[in-house]
JSON list of C-alpha atoms in Angstrom, two decimals:
[
{"chain": "G", "resi": 1, "resn": "MET", "atom": "CA", "xyz": [86.73, 87.06, 110.09]},
{"chain": "G", "resi": 2, "resn": "THR", "atom": "CA", "xyz": [88.06, 86.09, 113.52]},
{"chain": "G", "resi": 3, "resn": "VAL", "atom": "CA", "xyz": [91.14, 83.89, 113.19]},
{"chain": "G", "resi": 4, "resn": "LYS", "atom": "CA", "xyz": [92.41, 82.35, 116.40]},
{"chain": "G", "resi": 5, "resn": "ARG", "atom": "CA", "xyz": [95.85, 81.41, 115.05]},
{"chain": "G", "resi": 6, "resn": "GLY", "atom": "CA", "xyz": [97.15, 84.20, 112.83]},
{"chain": "G", "resi": 7, "resn": "HIS", "atom": "CA", "xyz": [100.49, 83.87, 111.02]},
{"chain": "G", "resi": 8, "resn": "MET", "atom": "CA", "xyz": [102.72, 86.94, 111.18]},
{"chain": "G", "resi": 9, "resn": "VAL", "atom": "CA", "xyz": [104.61, 85.60, 108.15]},
{"chain": "G", "resi": 10, "resn": "SER", "atom": "CA", "xyz": [102.38, 83.97, 105.54]},
{"chain": "G", "resi": 11, "resn": "ARG", "atom": "CA", "xyz": [102.20, 80.21, 105.94]},
{"chain": "G", "resi": 12, "resn": "GLY", "atom": "CA", "xyz": [101.84, 79.60, 102.21]},
{"chain": "G", "resi": 13, "resn": "TYR", "atom": "CA", "xyz": [105.03, 81.57, 101.65]},
{"chain": "G", "resi": 14, "resn": "ILE", "atom": "CA", "xyz": [107.24, 79.98, 104.31]},
{"chain": "G", "resi": 15, "resn": "SER", "atom": "CA", "xyz": [106.14, 76.49, 103.22]},
{"chain": "G", "resi": 16, "resn": "ALA", "atom": "CA", "xyz": [109.10, 76.58, 100.80]},
{"chain": "G", "resi": 17, "resn": "TRP", "atom": "CA", "xyz": [111.40, 76.29, 103.84]},
{"chain": "G", "resi": 18, "resn": "ALA", "atom": "CA", "xyz": [109.64, 73.21, 105.27]},
{"chain": "G", "resi": 19, "resn": "ASP", "atom": "CA", "xyz": [111.21, 69.74, 105.20]},
{"chain": "G", "resi": 20, "resn": "ASP", "atom": "CA", "xyz": [109.47, 66.51, 104.20]},
{"chain": "G", "resi": 21, "resn": "ARG", "atom": "CA", "xyz": [107.88, 66.38, 107.66]},
{"chain": "G", "resi": 22, "resn": "ASN", "atom": "CA", "xyz": [106.55, 69.94, 107.27]},
{"chain": "G", "resi": 23, "resn": "ARG", "atom": "CA", "xyz": [108.95, 71.43, 109.84]},
{"chain": "G", "resi": 24, "resn": "VAL", "atom": "CA", "xyz": [110.86, 74.68, 109.76]},
{"chain": "G", "resi": 25, "resn": "GLU", "atom": "CA", "xyz": [113.43, 76.28, 112.02]},
{"chain": "G", "resi": 26, "resn": "VAL", "atom": "CA", "xyz": [112.42, 79.53, 113.72]},
{"chain": "G", "resi": 27, "resn": "ILE", "atom": "CA", "xyz": [114.16, 82.21, 115.73]},
{"chain": "G", "resi": 28, "resn": "ASP", "atom": "CA", "xyz": [111.92, 84.23, 118.04]},
{"chain": "G", "resi": 29, "resn": "VAL", "atom": "CA", "xyz": [113.91, 87.45, 118.27]},
{"chain": "G", "resi": 30, "resn": "GLN", "atom": "CA", "xyz": [111.90, 88.79, 121.22]},
{"chain": "G", "resi": 31, "resn": "ASP", "atom": "CA", "xyz": [112.51, 85.70, 123.34]},
{"chain": "G", "resi": 32, "resn": "GLY", "atom": "CA", "xyz": [116.05, 85.16, 122.05]},
{"chain": "G", "resi": 33, "resn": "ARG", "atom": "CA", "xyz": [115.46, 81.50, 121.30]},
{"chain": "G", "resi": 34, "resn": "GLY", "atom": "CA", "xyz": [115.55, 79.18, 118.32]},
{"chain": "G", "resi": 35, "resn": "PHE", "atom": "CA", "xyz": [113.49, 76.05, 117.80]},
{"chain": "G", "resi": 36, "resn": "THR", "atom": "CA", "xyz": [112.12, 73.63, 115.21]},
{"chain": "G", "resi": 37, "resn": "THR", "atom": "CA", "xyz": [108.36, 73.58, 114.80]},
{"chain": "G", "resi": 38, "resn": "ALA", "atom": "CA", "xyz": [105.60, 72.39, 112.52]},
{"chain": "G", "resi": 39, "resn": "LEU", "atom": "CA", "xyz": [104.86, 74.73, 109.65]},
{"chain": "G", "resi": 40, "resn": "GLY", "atom": "CA", "xyz": [101.36, 75.34, 111.00]},
{"chain": "G", "resi": 41, "resn": "ASN", "atom": "CA", "xyz": [102.77, 76.66, 114.27]},
{"chain": "G", "resi": 42, "resn": "ALA", "atom": "CA", "xyz": [105.50, 78.90, 112.85]},
{"chain": "G", "resi": 43, "resn": "THR", "atom": "CA", "xyz": [105.09, 82.67, 113.50]},
{"chain": "G", "resi": 44, "resn": "VAL", "atom": "CA", "xyz": [101.61, 82.12, 114.95]},
{"chain": "G", "resi": 45, "resn": "VAL", "atom": "CA", "xyz": [100.09, 84.66, 117.34]},
{"chain": "G", "resi": 46, "resn": "SER", "atom": "CA", "xyz": [96.54, 84.25, 118.67]},
{"chain": "G", "resi": 47, "resn": "TYR", "atom": "CA", "xyz": [93.98, 86.75, 117.33]},
{"chain": "G", "resi": 48, "resn": "VAL", "atom": "CA", "xyz": [96.84, 88.99, 116.22]},
{"chain": "G", "resi": 49, "resn": "TYR", "atom": "CA", "xyz": [94.93, 91.06, 113.64]},
{"chain": "G", "resi": 50, "resn": "ASP", "atom": "CA", "xyz": [91.58, 91.31, 115.43]},
{"chain": "G", "resi": 51, "resn": "PRO", "atom": "CA", "xyz": [90.42, 94.93, 115.84]},
{"chain": "G", "resi": 52, "resn": "ASN", "atom": "CA", "xyz": [89.03, 96.23, 119.09]},
{"chain": "G", "resi": 53, "resn": "VAL", "atom": "CA", "xyz": [87.25, 99.29, 117.68]},
{"chain": "G", "resi": 54, "resn": "LEU", "atom": "CA", "xyz": [87.16, 99.30, 113.88]},
{"chain": "G", "resi": 55, "resn": "THR", "atom": "CA", "xyz": [85.12, 96.92, 111.75]},
{"chain": "G", "resi": 56, "resn": "HIS", "atom": "CA", "xyz": [87.60, 96.42, 108.89]},
{"chain": "G", "resi": 57, "resn": "ASP", "atom": "CA", "xyz": [88.43, 92.73, 108.45]},
{"chain": "G", "resi": 58, "resn": "LEU", "atom": "CA", "xyz": [92.21, 92.91, 108.17]},
{"chain": "G", "resi": 59, "resn": "GLU", "atom": "CA", "xyz": [92.64, 89.15, 108.25]},
{"chain": "G", "resi": 60, "resn": "ARG", "atom": "CA", "xyz": [90.36, 88.71, 105.23]},
{"chain": "G", "resi": 61, "resn": "ALA", "atom": "CA", "xyz": [92.12, 91.51, 103.36]},
{"chain": "G", "resi": 62, "resn": "TYR", "atom": "CA", "xyz": [95.45, 89.78, 103.97]},
{"chain": "G", "resi": 63, "resn": "TRP", "atom": "CA", "xyz": [94.00, 86.44, 102.89]},
{"chain": "G", "resi": 64, "resn": "LYS", "atom": "CA", "xyz": [92.97, 87.93, 99.54]},
{"chain": "G", "resi": 65, "resn": "ILE", "atom": "CA", "xyz": [96.46, 89.39, 98.97]},
{"chain": "G", "resi": 66, "resn": "GLU", "atom": "CA", "xyz": [98.04, 86.03, 99.84]},
{"chain": "G", "resi": 67, "resn": "ASP", "atom": "CA", "xyz": [95.61, 84.18, 97.59]},
{"chain": "G", "resi": 68, "resn": "GLU", "atom": "CA", "xyz": [96.69, 86.31, 94.62]},
{"chain": "G", "resi": 69, "resn": "GLY", "atom": "CA", "xyz": [100.36, 86.77, 95.48]},
{"chain": "G", "resi": 70, "resn": "ILE", "atom": "CA", "xyz": [101.57, 83.33, 96.55]},
{"chain": "G", "resi": 71, "resn": "PRO", "atom": "CA", "xyz": [100.83, 81.69, 93.14]},
{"chain": "G", "resi": 72, "resn": "VAL", "atom": "CA", "xyz": [103.07, 84.37, 91.57]},
{"chain": "G", "resi": 73, "resn": "ILE", "atom": "CA", "xyz": [105.83, 83.53, 94.06]},
{"chain": "G", "resi": 74, "resn": "ALA", "atom": "CA", "xyz": [105.41, 79.84, 93.18]},
{"chain": "G", "resi": 75, "resn": "LYS", "atom": "CA", "xyz": [105.70, 80.70, 89.48]},
{"chain": "G", "resi": 76, "resn": "LEU", "atom": "CA", "xyz": [109.00, 82.52, 90.07]},
{"chain": "G", "resi": 77, "resn": "ARG", "atom": "CA", "xyz": [110.30, 79.64, 92.19]},
{"chain": "G", "resi": 78, "resn": "ASP", "atom": "CA", "xyz": [109.71, 77.36, 89.20]},
{"chain": "G", "resi": 79, "resn": "ASP", "atom": "CA", "xyz": [111.87, 79.61, 87.00]},
{"chain": "G", "resi": 80, "resn": "GLU", "atom": "CA", "xyz": [108.94, 81.01, 85.04]},
{"chain": "G", "resi": 81, "resn": "LYS", "atom": "CA", "xyz": [110.36, 84.51, 84.73]},
{"chain": "G", "resi": 82, "resn": "GLN", "atom": "CA", "xyz": [107.76, 86.21, 82.56]},
{"chain": "G", "resi": 83, "resn": "LEU", "atom": "CA", "xyz": [105.07, 87.86, 84.68]},
{"chain": "G", "resi": 84, "resn": "SER", "atom": "CA", "xyz": [102.03, 89.71, 83.41]},
{"chain": "G", "resi": 85, "resn": "SER", "atom": "CA", "xyz": [101.28, 93.22, 84.64]},
{"chain": "G", "resi": 86, "resn": "ILE", "atom": "CA", "xyz": [98.49, 91.76, 86.80]},
{"chain": "G", "resi": 87, "resn": "GLU", "atom": "CA", "xyz": [100.88, 89.25, 88.34]},
{"chain": "G", "resi": 88, "resn": "ARG", "atom": "CA", "xyz": [103.45, 91.92, 89.10]},
{"chain": "G", "resi": 89, "resn": "THR", "atom": "CA", "xyz": [100.77, 94.05, 90.76]},
{"chain": "G", "resi": 90, "resn": "ALA", "atom": "CA", "xyz": [99.69, 91.06, 92.87]},
{"chain": "G", "resi": 91, "resn": "LEU", "atom": "CA", "xyz": [103.27, 90.41, 93.96]},
{"chain": "G", "resi": 92, "resn": "ILE", "atom": "CA", "xyz": [103.91, 94.06, 94.83]},
{"chain": "G", "resi": 93, "resn": "ALA", "atom": "CA", "xyz": [100.75, 93.98, 96.98]},
{"chain": "G", "resi": 94, "resn": "PHE", "atom": "CA", "xyz": [102.11, 90.87, 98.71]},
{"chain": "G", "resi": 95, "resn": "LEU", "atom": "CA", "xyz": [105.45, 92.56, 99.38]},
{"chain": "G", "resi": 96, "resn": "ASP", "atom": "CA", "xyz": [103.69, 95.64, 100.75]},
{"chain": "G", "resi": 97, "resn": "MET", "atom": "CA", "xyz": [101.63, 93.40, 103.03]},
{"chain": "G", "resi": 98, "resn": "HIS", "atom": "CA", "xyz": [104.83, 91.69, 104.18]},
{"chain": "G", "resi": 99, "resn": "LEU", "atom": "CA", "xyz": [106.38, 95.09, 104.94]},
{"chain": "G", "resi": 100, "resn": "GLU", "atom": "CA", "xyz": [103.26, 96.15, 106.82]},
{"chain": "G", "resi": 101, "resn": "ARG", "atom": "CA", "xyz": [103.20, 93.05, 108.98]},
{"chain": "G", "resi": 102, "resn": "GLY", "atom": "CA", "xyz": [106.92, 93.39, 109.61]},
{"chain": "G", "resi": 103, "resn": "ARG", "atom": "CA", "xyz": [106.57, 96.93, 110.97]},
{"chain": "G", "resi": 104, "resn": "TYR", "atom": "CA", "xyz": [104.40, 95.60, 113.80]},
{"chain": "G", "resi": 105, "resn": "ALA", "atom": "CA", "xyz": [105.73, 92.07, 114.28]},
{"chain": "G", "resi": 106, "resn": "ASP", "atom": "CA", "xyz": [107.11, 92.90, 117.74]},
{"chain": "G", "resi": 107, "resn": "LEU", "atom": "CA", "xyz": [104.03, 94.85, 118.85]},
{"chain": "G", "resi": 108, "resn": "VAL", "atom": "CA", "xyz": [101.37, 92.14, 119.03]},
{"chain": "G", "resi": 109, "resn": "LYS", "atom": "CA", "xyz": [100.34, 93.23, 122.53]},
{"chain": "G", "resi": 110, "resn": "LEU", "atom": "CA", "xyz": [100.04, 96.87, 121.50]},
{"chain": "G", "resi": 111, "resn": "ARG", "atom": "CA", "xyz": [97.18, 98.81, 123.09]},
{"chain": "G", "resi": 112, "resn": "VAL", "atom": "CA", "xyz": [96.67, 102.51, 122.37]},
{"chain": "G", "resi": 113, "resn": "PRO", "atom": "CA", "xyz": [94.26, 104.72, 124.36]},
{"chain": "G", "resi": 114, "resn": "ALA", "atom": "CA", "xyz": [91.80, 106.56, 122.12]},
{"chain": "G", "resi": 115, "resn": "VAL", "atom": "CA", "xyz": [88.74, 108.77, 122.35]},
{"chain": "G", "resi": 116, "resn": "LEU", "atom": "CA", "xyz": [85.90, 107.93, 119.99]},
{"chain": "G", "resi": 117, "resn": "LEU", "atom": "CA", "xyz": [83.57, 110.61, 118.65]},
{"chain": "G", "resi": 118, "resn": "MET", "atom": "CA", "xyz": [80.13, 109.02, 118.45]},
{"chain": "G", "resi": 119, "resn": "LYS", "atom": "CA", "xyz": [77.42, 109.86, 115.92]},
{"chain": "G", "resi": 120, "resn": "ASP", "atom": "CA", "xyz": [75.40, 111.73, 118.55]},
{"chain": "G", "resi": 121, "resn": "GLY", "atom": "CA", "xyz": [78.35, 114.00, 119.32]},
{"chain": "G", "resi": 122, "resn": "THR", "atom": "CA", "xyz": [79.32, 112.32, 122.57]},
{"chain": "G", "resi": 123, "resn": "THR", "atom": "CA", "xyz": [82.75, 110.85, 123.22]},
{"chain": "G", "resi": 124, "resn": "GLU", "atom": "CA", "xyz": [83.76, 107.48, 124.53]},
{"chain": "G", "resi": 125, "resn": "ASP", "atom": "CA", "xyz": [87.09, 106.20, 125.84]},
{"chain": "G", "resi": 126, "resn": "ALA", "atom": "CA", "xyz": [88.44, 103.20, 123.98]},
{"chain": "G", "resi": 127, "resn": "GLU", "atom": "CA", "xyz": [91.57, 101.18, 123.46]},
{"chain": "G", "resi": 128, "resn": "LEU", "atom": "CA", "xyz": [92.93, 100.42, 120.00]},
{"chain": "G", "resi": 129, "resn": "ALA", "atom": "CA", "xyz": [94.35, 96.95, 119.41]},
{"chain": "G", "resi": 130, "resn": "LEU", "atom": "CA", "xyz": [97.09, 96.12, 116.90]},
{"chain": "G", "resi": 131, "resn": "GLY", "atom": "CA", "xyz": [94.49, 95.35, 114.21]},
{"chain": "G", "resi": 132, "resn": "ASP", "atom": "CA", "xyz": [93.04, 98.85, 114.60]},
{"chain": "G", "resi": 133, "resn": "VAL", "atom": "CA", "xyz": [96.45, 100.52, 114.45]},
{"chain": "G", "resi": 134, "resn": "MET", "atom": "CA", "xyz": [97.51, 98.56, 111.37]},
{"chain": "G", "resi": 135, "resn": "THR", "atom": "CA", "xyz": [94.26, 99.39, 109.59]},
{"chain": "G", "resi": 136, "resn": "LEU", "atom": "CA", "xyz": [94.63, 103.09, 110.36]},
{"chain": "G", "resi": 137, "resn": "SER", "atom": "CA", "xyz": [98.24, 103.06, 109.16]},
{"chain": "G", "resi": 138, "resn": "GLN", "atom": "CA", "xyz": [97.11, 101.98, 105.69]},
{"chain": "G", "resi": 139, "resn": "SER", "atom": "CA", "xyz": [95.69, 105.43, 105.01]},
{"chain": "G", "resi": 140, "resn": "HIS", "atom": "CA", "xyz": [98.54, 107.38, 106.61]},
{"chain": "G", "resi": 141, "resn": "PRO", "atom": "CA", "xyz": [100.35, 109.44, 103.94]},
{"chain": "G", "resi": 142, "resn": "ASP", "atom": "CA", "xyz": [103.79, 108.99, 105.54]},
{"chain": "G", "resi": 143, "resn": "VAL", "atom": "CA", "xyz": [103.73, 105.18, 105.45]},
{"chain": "G", "resi": 144, "resn": "PHE", "atom": "CA", "xyz": [106.06, 103.98, 102.67]},
{"chain": "G", "resi": 145, "resn": "ARG", "atom": "CA", "xyz": [104.61, 101.58, 100.12]},
{"chain": "G", "resi": 146, "resn": "LEU", "atom": "CA", "xyz": [106.37, 99.79, 97.29]},
{"chain": "G", "resi": 147, "resn": "SER", "atom": "CA", "xyz": [103.37, 100.56, 95.10]},
{"chain": "G", "resi": 148, "resn": "SER", "atom": "CA", "xyz": [104.51, 104.21, 95.17]},
{"chain": "G", "resi": 149, "resn": "LEU", "atom": "CA", "xyz": [107.61, 103.24, 93.13]},
{"chain": "G", "resi": 150, "resn": "PRO", "atom": "CA", "xyz": [107.54, 102.64, 89.34]},
{"chain": "G", "resi": 151, "resn": "LEU", "atom": "CA", "xyz": [108.51, 99.01, 89.84]},
{"chain": "G", "resi": 152, "resn": "ASP", "atom": "CA", "xyz": [106.93, 97.88, 86.59]},
{"chain": "G", "resi": 153, "resn": "GLN", "atom": "CA", "xyz": [109.69, 99.84, 84.85]},
{"chain": "G", "resi": 154, "resn": "TRP", "atom": "CA", "xyz": [112.49, 98.27, 86.89]},
{"chain": "G", "resi": 155, "resn": "ALA", "atom": "CA", "xyz": [114.36, 95.08, 86.05]},
{"chain": "G", "resi": 156, "resn": "TRP", "atom": "CA", "xyz": [112.95, 91.93, 87.69]},
{"chain": "G", "resi": 157, "resn": "ASN", "atom": "CA", "xyz": [115.36, 89.03, 88.15]},
{"chain": "G", "resi": 158, "resn": "VAL", "atom": "CA", "xyz": [115.41, 85.78, 90.08]},
{"chain": "G", "resi": 159, "resn": "ILE", "atom": "CA", "xyz": [118.90, 84.68, 91.02]},
{"chain": "G", "resi": 160, "resn": "GLU", "atom": "CA", "xyz": [120.14, 81.42, 92.48]},
{"chain": "G", "resi": 161, "resn": "ALA", "atom": "CA", "xyz": [121.45, 81.46, 96.02]},
{"chain": "G", "resi": 162, "resn": "ALA", "atom": "CA", "xyz": [122.14, 78.96, 98.78]},
{"chain": "G", "resi": 163, "resn": "GLY", "atom": "CA", "xyz": [120.81, 78.73, 102.32]},
{"chain": "G", "resi": 164, "resn": "LEU", "atom": "CA", "xyz": [118.55, 81.78, 102.23]},
{"chain": "G", "resi": 165, "resn": "ALA", "atom": "CA", "xyz": [116.51, 82.49, 105.35]},
{"chain": "G", "resi": 166, "resn": "THR", "atom": "CA", "xyz": [113.35, 84.57, 105.55]},
{"chain": "G", "resi": 167, "resn": "GLY", "atom": "CA", "xyz": [111.38, 86.39, 108.21]},
{"chain": "G", "resi": 168, "resn": "ASP", "atom": "CA", "xyz": [109.13, 89.34, 108.93]},
{"chain": "G", "resi": 169, "resn": "GLY", "atom": "CA", "xyz": [111.92, 91.63, 107.66]},
{"chain": "G", "resi": 170, "resn": "ALA", "atom": "CA", "xyz": [112.50, 89.74, 104.42]},
{"chain": "G", "resi": 171, "resn": "VAL", "atom": "CA", "xyz": [111.66, 92.67, 102.12]},
{"chain": "G", "resi": 172, "resn": "LEU", "atom": "CA", "xyz": [115.00, 94.48, 101.99]},
{"chain": "G", "resi": 173, "resn": "LEU", "atom": "CA", "xyz": [115.28, 97.98, 100.54]},
{"chain": "G", "resi": 174, "resn": "TRP", "atom": "CA", "xyz": [118.67, 99.01, 99.19]},
{"chain": "G", "resi": 175, "resn": "ARG", "atom": "CA", "xyz": [120.23, 102.41, 98.43]},
{"chain": "G", "resi": 176, "resn": "PRO", "atom": "CA", "xyz": [123.67, 103.10, 96.91]},
{"chain": "G", "resi": 177, "resn": "THR", "atom": "CA", "xyz": [124.26, 105.72, 99.64]},
{"chain": "G", "resi": 178, "resn": "LYS", "atom": "CA", "xyz": [122.42, 106.73, 102.79]},
{"chain": "G", "resi": 179, "resn": "ASP", "atom": "CA", "xyz": [120.67, 109.74, 101.24]},
{"chain": "G", "resi": 180, "resn": "ALA", "atom": "CA", "xyz": [120.02, 108.25, 97.80]},
{"chain": "G", "resi": 181, "resn": "ASP", "atom": "CA", "xyz": [116.72, 106.89, 96.54]},
{"chain": "G", "resi": 182, "resn": "ILE", "atom": "CA", "xyz": [115.89, 103.22, 96.85]},
{"chain": "G", "resi": 183, "resn": "CYS", "atom": "CA", "xyz": [117.39, 101.44, 93.85]},
{"chain": "G", "resi": 184, "resn": "THR", "atom": "CA", "xyz": [116.85, 97.75, 94.66]},
{"chain": "G", "resi": 185, "resn": "ILE", "atom": "CA", "xyz": [114.38, 95.52, 96.47]},
{"chain": "G", "resi": 186, "resn": "SER", "atom": "CA", "xyz": [115.29, 91.95, 97.39]},
{"chain": "G", "resi": 187, "resn": "PHE", "atom": "CA", "xyz": [113.03, 89.19, 98.69]},
{"chain": "G", "resi": 188, "resn": "PRO", "atom": "CA", "xyz": [113.82, 85.50, 99.23]},
{"chain": "G", "resi": 189, "resn": "LEU", "atom": "CA", "xyz": [111.36, 83.30, 97.33]},
{"chain": "G", "resi": 190, "resn": "SER", "atom": "CA", "xyz": [112.79, 80.06, 98.73]},
{"chain": "G", "resi": 191, "resn": "PRO", "atom": "CA", "xyz": [116.03, 78.82, 100.30]},
{"chain": "G", "resi": 192, "resn": "THR", "atom": "CA", "xyz": [117.61, 78.87, 96.82]},
{"chain": "G", "resi": 193, "resn": "ARG", "atom": "CA", "xyz": [115.82, 81.66, 94.92]},
{"chain": "G", "resi": 194, "resn": "LEU", "atom": "CA", "xyz": [116.11, 85.40, 95.49]},
{"chain": "G", "resi": 195, "resn": "LEU", "atom": "CA", "xyz": [113.92, 87.99, 93.78]},
{"chain": "G", "resi": 196, "resn": "VAL", "atom": "CA", "xyz": [115.83, 91.18, 92.93]},
{"chain": "G", "resi": 197, "resn": "ILE", "atom": "CA", "xyz": [113.87, 94.17, 91.60]},
{"chain": "G", "resi": 198, "resn": "GLY", "atom": "CA", "xyz": [115.95, 97.07, 90.31]},
{"chain": "G", "resi": 199, "resn": "GLN", "atom": "CA", "xyz": [119.72, 97.28, 90.19]},
{"chain": "G", "resi": 200, "resn": "ALA", "atom": "CA", "xyz": [121.82, 94.17, 90.77]},
{"chain": "G", "resi": 201, "resn": "LEU", "atom": "CA", "xyz": [123.18, 93.61, 94.26]},
{"chain": "G", "resi": 202, "resn": "PRO", "atom": "CA", "xyz": [126.97, 93.61, 94.73]},
{"chain": "G", "resi": 203, "resn": "ASP", "atom": "CA", "xyz": [128.66, 90.26, 95.26]},
{"chain": "G", "resi": 204, "resn": "GLY", "atom": "CA", "xyz": [129.13, 89.04, 98.81]},
{"chain": "G", "resi": 205, "resn": "VAL", "atom": "CA", "xyz": [126.26, 90.90, 100.45]},
{"chain": "G", "resi": 206, "resn": "PRO", "atom": "CA", "xyz": [125.42, 89.10, 103.75]},
{"chain": "G", "resi": 207, "resn": "LEU", "atom": "CA", "xyz": [121.73, 88.68, 102.94]},
{"chain": "G", "resi": 208, "resn": "ASN", "atom": "CA", "xyz": [120.79, 86.50, 105.90]},
{"chain": "G", "resi": 209, "resn": "ALA", "atom": "CA", "xyz": [122.51, 88.76, 108.42]},
{"chain": "G", "resi": 210, "resn": "ARG", "atom": "CA", "xyz": [120.81, 91.82, 106.93]},
{"chain": "G", "resi": 211, "resn": "LEU", "atom": "CA", "xyz": [117.45, 90.07, 106.95]},
{"chain": "G", "resi": 212, "resn": "ALA", "atom": "CA", "xyz": [117.88, 89.01, 110.56]},
{"chain": "G", "resi": 213, "resn": "GLN", "atom": "CA", "xyz": [118.83, 92.56, 111.56]},
{"chain": "G", "resi": 214, "resn": "ASN", "atom": "CA", "xyz": [115.71, 93.82, 109.79]},
{"chain": "G", "resi": 215, "resn": "SER", "atom": "CA", "xyz": [113.34, 91.27, 111.35]},
{"chain": "G", "resi": 216, "resn": "ARG", "atom": "CA", "xyz": [111.58, 92.43, 114.49]},
{"chain": "G", "resi": 217, "resn": "ARG", "atom": "CA", "xyz": [110.20, 89.12, 115.74]},
{"chain": "G", "resi": 218, "resn": "TRP", "atom": "CA", "xyz": [110.53, 86.13, 113.41]},
{"chain": "G", "resi": 219, "resn": "VAL", "atom": "CA", "xyz": [113.35, 84.60, 111.36]},
{"chain": "G", "resi": 220, "resn": "VAL", "atom": "CA", "xyz": [112.56, 81.36, 109.50]},
{"chain": "G", "resi": 221, "resn": "GLY", "atom": "CA", "xyz": [114.82, 78.88, 107.76]},
{"chain": "G", "resi": 222, "resn": "THR", "atom": "CA", "xyz": [115.25, 75.25, 106.84]},
{"chain": "G", "resi": 223, "resn": "LYS", "atom": "CA", "xyz": [115.86, 72.86, 109.72]},
{"chain": "G", "resi": 224, "resn": "GLY", "atom": "CA", "xyz": [119.37, 73.29, 111.13]},
{"chain": "G", "resi": 225, "resn": "SER", "atom": "CA", "xyz": [120.24, 76.37, 109.07]},
{"chain": "G", "resi": 226, "resn": "LEU", "atom": "CA", "xyz": [119.77, 79.35, 111.39]},
{"chain": "G", "resi": 227, "resn": "ASN", "atom": "CA", "xyz": [122.30, 81.13, 113.59]},
{"chain": "G", "resi": 228, "resn": "LEU", "atom": "CA", "xyz": [120.89, 81.94, 117.02]},
{"chain": "G", "resi": 229, "resn": "GLN", "atom": "CA", "xyz": [123.29, 84.90, 117.27]},
{"chain": "G", "resi": 230, "resn": "TRP", "atom": "CA", "xyz": [120.96, 86.65, 114.81]},
{"chain": "G", "resi": 231, "resn": "ALA", "atom": "CA", "xyz": [118.49, 87.02, 117.67]},
{"chain": "G", "resi": 232, "resn": "ASN", "atom": "CA", "xyz": [120.92, 89.42, 119.33]},
{"chain": "G", "resi": 233, "resn": "ALA", "atom": "CA", "xyz": [121.73, 91.46, 116.21]},
{"chain": "G", "resi": 234, "resn": "PRO", "atom": "CA", "xyz": [120.97, 95.21, 116.46]},
{"chain": "G", "resi": 235, "resn": "ARG", "atom": "CA", "xyz": [117.52, 95.76, 115.04]},
{"chain": "G", "resi": 236, "resn": "SER", "atom": "CA", "xyz": [116.88, 98.03, 112.08]},
{"chain": "G", "resi": 237, "resn": "SER", "atom": "CA", "xyz": [114.99, 101.21, 112.98]},
{"chain": "G", "resi": 238, "resn": "GLN", "atom": "CA", "xyz": [112.47, 100.73, 110.21]},
{"chain": "G", "resi": 239, "resn": "ALA", "atom": "CA", "xyz": [111.06, 97.96, 108.02]},
{"chain": "G", "resi": 240, "resn": "GLY", "atom": "CA", "xyz": [113.46, 97.39, 105.17]},
{"chain": "G", "resi": 241, "resn": "SER", "atom": "CA", "xyz": [117.22, 97.34, 105.32]},
{"chain": "G", "resi": 242, "resn": "GLU", "atom": "CA", "xyz": [119.01, 100.08, 103.46]},
{"chain": "G", "resi": 243, "resn": "ASN", "atom": "CA", "xyz": [122.50, 99.61, 102.11]}
]
């Protein structure tokens, strides 16, 4: 499914940050600029997930995950805290998709030389696009996925907050110490609702600053809420901030 205007951060998700005129505030970290734009234009990159070599329809796969995950996010926003096992699985898939997109948010122009082995035994030079690289990464054993954690056994809580931003680095992974296992996952559901899976976060954690540091290309907030200095924050070396 060729999509000319692909969202790097799901439109149905960031709609919670839109005002009554359907506008959000955006920081483009790569360009070091902030601006207000229509929801439909926020985090858009043309043909971003189109493959150049493979035939897997990444855009359609993402659409299916969004279709199942965003209603669960909406349910949590409305303070309906009891999720079924199926709903939790759908939300974990959404968070994994968000992590996956975030890893490559600043690499939309990526092109990787490759040699293809054809069915007749001959070889052919090719160039992998971002869509190819992202598809291949899904089967790589070293790529971290939230689905590898026993999250169904962890505590799930939605806490009230104020002025939360979001972005391509919105899935934050927390550890009590640098070498410890991940103990908490946080994800903003809206400007006033934060999903916390696992152990409770300590008071006073600068969530927006951590999120901005973890975002590689896009930070999104309500109109007039973002700090342009976040565009110059040192970037995290991997998707997911670790405390």
